[in-house]
Tab-separated table of C-alpha atoms and ligand atoms in Angstrom:
chain	number	residue	atom	x	y	z
W	1228	MET	CA	-15.965	9.256	-8.527
W	1229	PRO	CA	-17.496	8.806	-5.063
W	1230	THR	CA	-21.247	9.101	-5.338
W	1231	SER	CA	-22.853	8.014	-2.102
W	1232	ARG	CA	-22.978	10.377	0.881
W	1233	LYS	CA	-20.797	8.041	2.817
W	1234	ALA	CA	-18.239	7.945	0.003
W	1235	LYS	CA	-18.240	11.772	-0.299
W	1236	GLN	CA	-17.708	12.073	3.495
W	1237	LYS	CA	-14.812	9.683	3.429
W	1238	ALA	CA	-13.258	11.448	0.457
W	1239	LYS	CA	-13.462	14.806	2.454
W	1240	GLN	CA	-11.789	13.087	5.451
W	1241	LEU	CA	-9.027	11.755	3.343
W	1242	GLN	CA	-8.306	15.012	1.653
W	1243	LYS	CA	-8.120	16.625	5.126
W	1244	LEU	CA	-5.736	13.853	6.352
W	1245	LYS	CA	-3.559	14.427	3.179
W	1246	GLN	CA	-3.343	18.181	3.912
W	1247	GLU	CA	-2.435	17.472	7.514
W	1248	SER	CA	0.135	14.971	6.505
W	1249	ILE	CA	1.762	17.317	4.094
W	1250	SER	CA	2.160	19.995	6.917
W	1251	PHE	CA	3.361	17.280	9.358
W	1252	PHE	CA	6.088	15.948	6.898
W	1253	ARG	CA	7.088	19.428	5.833
W	1254	GLU	CA	8.179	20.043	9.469
W	1255	ILE	CA	10.049	16.845	9.600
W	1256	TYR	CA	11.814	16.908	6.307
W	1257	ARG	CA	12.396	20.654	6.308
W	1258	ASP	CA	15.670	20.810	4.467
W	1259	GLU	CA	14.810	17.997	2.056
W	1260	GLU	CA	12.724	18.023	-1.084
W	1261	LYS	CA	10.404	15.299	-0.244
W	1262	ILE	CA	7.227	14.809	-2.179
W	1263	LEU	CA	4.305	12.834	-0.382
W	1264	VAL	CA	2.607	10.226	-2.517
W	1265	PHE	CA	-0.809	9.873	-0.856
W	1266	GLY	CA	-3.239	7.044	-1.592
W	1267	GLU	CA	-5.906	7.272	-4.206
W	1268	GLY	CA	-9.136	5.486	-5.447
W	1269	ASN	CA	-12.498	4.666	-4.071
W	1270	PRO	CA	-12.706	6.145	-0.494
W	1271	ASP	CA	-15.491	3.674	0.330
W	1272	ALA	CA	-13.661	0.631	-1.144
W	1273	PRO	CA	-14.184	-2.862	0.372
W	1274	LEU	CA	-10.647	-3.572	-0.786
W	1275	VAL	CA	-7.351	-1.686	-0.113
W	1276	LEU	CA	-4.121	-2.501	-1.653
W	1277	VAL	CA	-0.967	-1.530	0.363
W	1278	GLY	CA	2.427	-1.449	-1.406
W	1279	GLU	CA	5.779	-0.592	0.030
W	1280	ALA	CA	6.910	2.893	-1.095
W	1281	PRO	CA	6.693	5.026	-4.140
W	1282	GLY	CA	9.453	4.899	-6.793
W	1283	GLN	CA	10.497	7.529	-9.225
W	1284	GLN	CA	7.521	7.660	-11.537
W	1285	GLU	CA	5.204	7.672	-8.508
W	1286	VAL	CA	6.882	10.921	-7.277
W	1287	VAL	CA	6.765	12.465	-10.785
W	1288	GLN	CA	3.097	11.799	-11.126
W	1289	GLN	CA	2.288	11.915	-7.325
W	1290	ARG	CA	0.298	8.852	-7.611
W	1291	PRO	CA	0.933	5.294	-6.190
W	1292	PHE	CA	1.618	2.403	-8.566
W	1293	VAL	CA	2.123	4.136	-11.972
W	1294	GLY	CA	4.915	3.427	-14.534
W	1295	GLN	CA	6.292	-0.266	-14.346
W	1296	ALA	CA	4.755	-0.839	-11.015
W	1297	GLY	CA	1.370	0.292	-12.330
W	1298	GLN	CA	1.710	-2.148	-15.215
W	1299	ASN	CA	2.337	-5.047	-12.860
W	1300	LEU	CA	-0.505	-3.956	-10.843
W	1301	ASN	CA	-2.886	-3.767	-13.784
W	1302	GLU	CA	-2.024	-7.449	-14.745
W	1303	PHE	CA	-2.702	-8.397	-11.100
W	1304	LEU	CA	-6.082	-6.591	-11.174
W	1305	GLU	CA	-6.923	-8.246	-14.499
W	1306	ILE	CA	-6.479	-11.766	-13.063
W	1307	LEU	CA	-8.853	-10.768	-10.169
W	1308	GLY	CA	-11.328	-9.059	-12.527
W	1309	ILE	CA	-11.200	-5.813	-10.547
W	1310	LYS	CA	-11.125	-2.262	-11.782
W	1311	ARG	CA	-8.504	0.026	-10.384
W	1312	GLU	CA	-11.065	2.775	-9.754
W	1313	ASP	CA	-13.192	0.387	-7.572
W	1314	ILE	CA	-10.440	-0.120	-4.951
W	1315	TYR	CA	-8.090	2.206	-2.916
W	1316	ILE	CA	-4.379	2.046	-3.491
W	1317	THR	CA	-1.760	3.311	-1.127
W	1318	ASN	CA	1.691	2.526	0.312
W	1319	ALA	CA	3.162	1.844	3.819
W	1320	VAL	CA	5.710	4.507	3.312
W	1321	LYS	CA	4.581	7.705	1.548
W	1322	PHE	CA	7.954	8.956	0.281
W	1323	ARG	CA	10.402	7.572	-2.057
W	1324	PRO	CA	13.406	6.054	-0.240
W	1325	VAL	CA	16.557	6.852	-2.212
W	1326	LYS	CA	20.237	6.173	-2.187
W	1327	VAL	CA	22.821	8.231	-4.176
W	1328	ASP	CA	25.891	6.675	-5.752
W	1329	PRO	CA	28.742	8.914	-4.558
W	1330	ALA	CA	30.777	8.176	-7.758
W	1331	SER	CA	28.179	8.874	-10.363
W	1332	GLY	CA	25.602	10.802	-8.339
W	1333	ARG	CA	22.950	8.515	-9.702
W	1334	VAL	CA	19.859	8.278	-7.601
W	1335	SER	CA	18.037	4.936	-7.119
W	1336	ASN	CA	15.525	3.318	-5.014
W	1337	ARG	CA	16.286	1.426	-1.711
W	1338	PRO	CA	14.012	-0.198	0.798
W	1339	PRO	CA	12.569	2.083	3.441
W	1340	ASN	CA	14.407	2.138	6.807
W	1341	ARG	CA	12.809	1.695	10.213
W	1342	GLU	CA	12.503	5.474	10.831
W	1343	GLU	CA	10.734	6.012	7.471
W	1344	ILE	CA	8.349	3.112	8.166
W	1345	GLU	CA	7.527	4.471	11.716
W	1346	LEU	CA	6.936	7.975	10.319
W	1347	SER	CA	4.241	6.816	7.988
W	1348	ARG	CA	2.699	4.160	10.066
W	1349	GLY	CA	0.118	6.398	11.778
W	1350	LEU	CA	-0.860	7.893	8.518
W	1351	LEU	CA	-1.533	4.507	6.904
W	1352	TYR	CA	-3.614	3.468	10.037
W	1353	LYS	CA	-5.619	6.749	9.769
W	1354	GLU	CA	-6.294	6.138	5.978
W	1355	LEU	CA	-7.616	2.728	6.765
W	1356	CYS	CA	-9.761	3.818	9.697
W	1357	ILE	CA	-11.510	6.350	7.348
W	1358	ILE	CA	-12.035	3.902	4.562
W	1359	ARG	CA	-12.799	0.896	6.811
W	1360	PRO	CA	-12.460	-1.905	4.052
W	1361	THR	CA	-13.358	-5.508	4.604
W	1362	LEU	CA	-9.994	-6.679	3.138
W	1363	VAL	CA	-6.475	-5.164	2.888
W	1364	VAL	CA	-4.021	-6.873	0.431
W	1365	SER	CA	-0.427	-6.115	1.526
W	1366	LEU	CA	2.318	-6.444	-1.148
W	1367	GLY	CA	5.631	-7.603	0.424
W	1368	ASN	CA	7.205	-7.531	3.856
W	1369	VAL	CA	6.895	-3.850	4.795
W	1370	PRO	CA	3.156	-3.330	4.683
W	1371	LEU	CA	2.664	-6.910	6.209
W	1372	LYS	CA	4.871	-5.928	9.308
W	1373	VAL	CA	3.177	-2.561	9.691
W	1374	LEU	CA	-0.471	-3.960	9.300
W	1375	SER	CA	0.108	-7.009	11.515
W	1376	ASP	CA	2.010	-4.744	13.955
W	1377	ASP	CA	4.515	-7.674	14.222
W	1378	ASN	CA	8.027	-6.963	13.356
W	1379	ARG	CA	8.983	-10.540	13.325
W	1380	ILE	CA	6.442	-11.812	10.839
W	1381	THR	CA	7.618	-12.583	7.317
W	1382	ILE	CA	5.913	-12.900	4.037
W	1383	GLY	CA	7.463	-16.298	3.529
W	1384	GLN	CA	5.490	-17.596	6.524
W	1385	VAL	CA	2.045	-16.177	5.802
W	1386	HIS	CA	1.754	-15.356	2.161
W	1387	GLY	CA	-1.718	-16.342	0.883
W	1388	THR	CA	-3.142	-16.725	4.289
W	1389	PRO	CA	-5.935	-14.288	5.623
W	1390	ILE	CA	-5.103	-12.822	9.075
W	1391	ASP	CA	-7.553	-10.860	11.240
W	1392	ILE	CA	-6.077	-7.466	12.277
W	1393	ALA	CA	-7.166	-4.451	14.346
W	1394	VAL	CA	-6.064	-1.200	12.968
W	1395	GLY	CA	-5.007	2.008	14.769
W	1396	GLU	CA	-6.038	3.441	18.097
W	1397	GLU	CA	-9.704	2.657	17.206
W	1398	GLY	CA	-8.803	-0.935	16.630
W	1399	VAL	CA	-10.897	-1.232	13.451
W	1400	ARG	CA	-11.139	-4.804	12.605
W	1401	MET	CA	-10.443	-5.956	8.964
W	1402	THR	CA	-8.805	-8.950	7.341
W	1403	LEU	CA	-5.297	-8.767	5.855
W	1404	PHE	CA	-4.448	-10.977	2.892
W	1405	PRO	CA	-0.506	-10.920	2.531
W	1406	LEU	CA	1.044	-11.411	-1.039
W	1407	TYR	CA	4.572	-11.188	-2.145
W	1408	HIS	CA	5.414	-7.848	-3.695
W	1409	PRO	CA	5.094	-8.225	-7.491
W	1410	ALA	CA	8.583	-6.778	-7.986
W	1411	SER	CA	10.190	-9.598	-5.878
W	1412	ILE	CA	9.253	-11.996	-8.675
W	1413	ILE	CA	11.561	-10.102	-11.018
W	1414	TYR	CA	14.517	-10.683	-8.670
W	1415	ARG	CA	13.323	-14.136	-7.566
W	1416	PRO	CA	11.619	-15.827	-10.611
W	1417	GLN	CA	11.134	-19.019	-8.589
W	1418	LEU	CA	8.410	-17.221	-6.616
W	1419	LYS	CA	6.340	-16.662	-9.677
W	1420	GLU	CA	4.405	-19.922	-9.336
W	1421	VAL	CA	3.659	-19.319	-5.570
W	1422	TYR	CA	2.728	-15.796	-6.238
W	1423	LEU	CA	0.232	-16.831	-8.953
W	1424	GLU	CA	-1.271	-19.535	-6.602
W	1425	ASP	CA	-1.699	-16.821	-3.988
W	1426	VAL	CA	-3.434	-14.540	-6.376
W	1427	GLU	CA	-5.783	-17.363	-7.359
W	1428	LYS	CA	-6.505	-17.956	-3.625
W	1429	LEU	CA	-7.244	-14.263	-3.320
W	1430	ARG	CA	-9.640	-14.469	-6.263
W	1431	ARG	CA	-11.520	-17.352	-4.706
W	1432	TYR	CA	-11.540	-15.601	-1.286
W	1433	LEU	CA	-13.098	-12.484	-2.886
W	1434	GLU	CA	-15.643	-14.504	-4.657
W	1435	GLU	CA	-16.545	-16.543	-1.544
W	1436	LYS	CA	-16.958	-13.377	0.631
W	1437	GLY	CA	-18.786	-11.416	-2.184
W	1438	ILE	CA	-16.133	-8.696	-1.986
W	1439	LEU	CA	-16.382	-6.638	-5.273
E	1190	LIG	N1	5.270	1.797	-6.548
E	1190	LIG	C1	4.422	1.936	-5.460
E	1190	LIG	O1	3.637	2.967	-5.314
E	1190	LIG	N2	4.561	0.999	-4.433
E	1190	LIG	C2	5.402	-0.021	-4.561
E	1190	LIG	O2	5.396	-0.753	-3.607
E	1190	LIG	C3	6.176	-0.132	-5.656
E	1190	LIG	C4	6.091	0.697	-6.678
């Protein structure tokens, strides 16, 4: 729970942003049943974690990184010695991107498309400009491209390397630490070693900078 005056103020601003976003997206997705999954956690966190987009469980619970993704996240936080409630967790895209199999009618996840990424971009920037963390950790290509504001950058080039960024219209400066998305390791097990090395680099970086 936020305790300091600053944290309470930021929590209020985030709550207002969430309500405005619900109205904004309700207009856009008029005929669709889309549920917004907003960020959660410490509104005054020095560290923000940004995933790609919510999945099925996240929509059911209306919380980012729960279910299987939440388990992966807990393991990751354990390596870093960080408690979930001490950081802020959100996604680059705030809605679950889905595809429907025409034969079976089965609904499954798909990567967000460019339009979905652009629609949520401003909202992510506003969240970060309220929180003003020292460090943002991006998981995978989508939040990396949005936060670096560079569509050509790829996670293969910059994983584990801190990058200075300026966020939103205000140009709020913070450091971006790009990691592979934990789910990508399931599909590409050869990445596991690199991913764990990057997490260890992040652990040392947090320690050196005295973040958390
Ligand atoms: N769940 C999320 O909230 N984000 C992801 O990137 C993956 C699963």
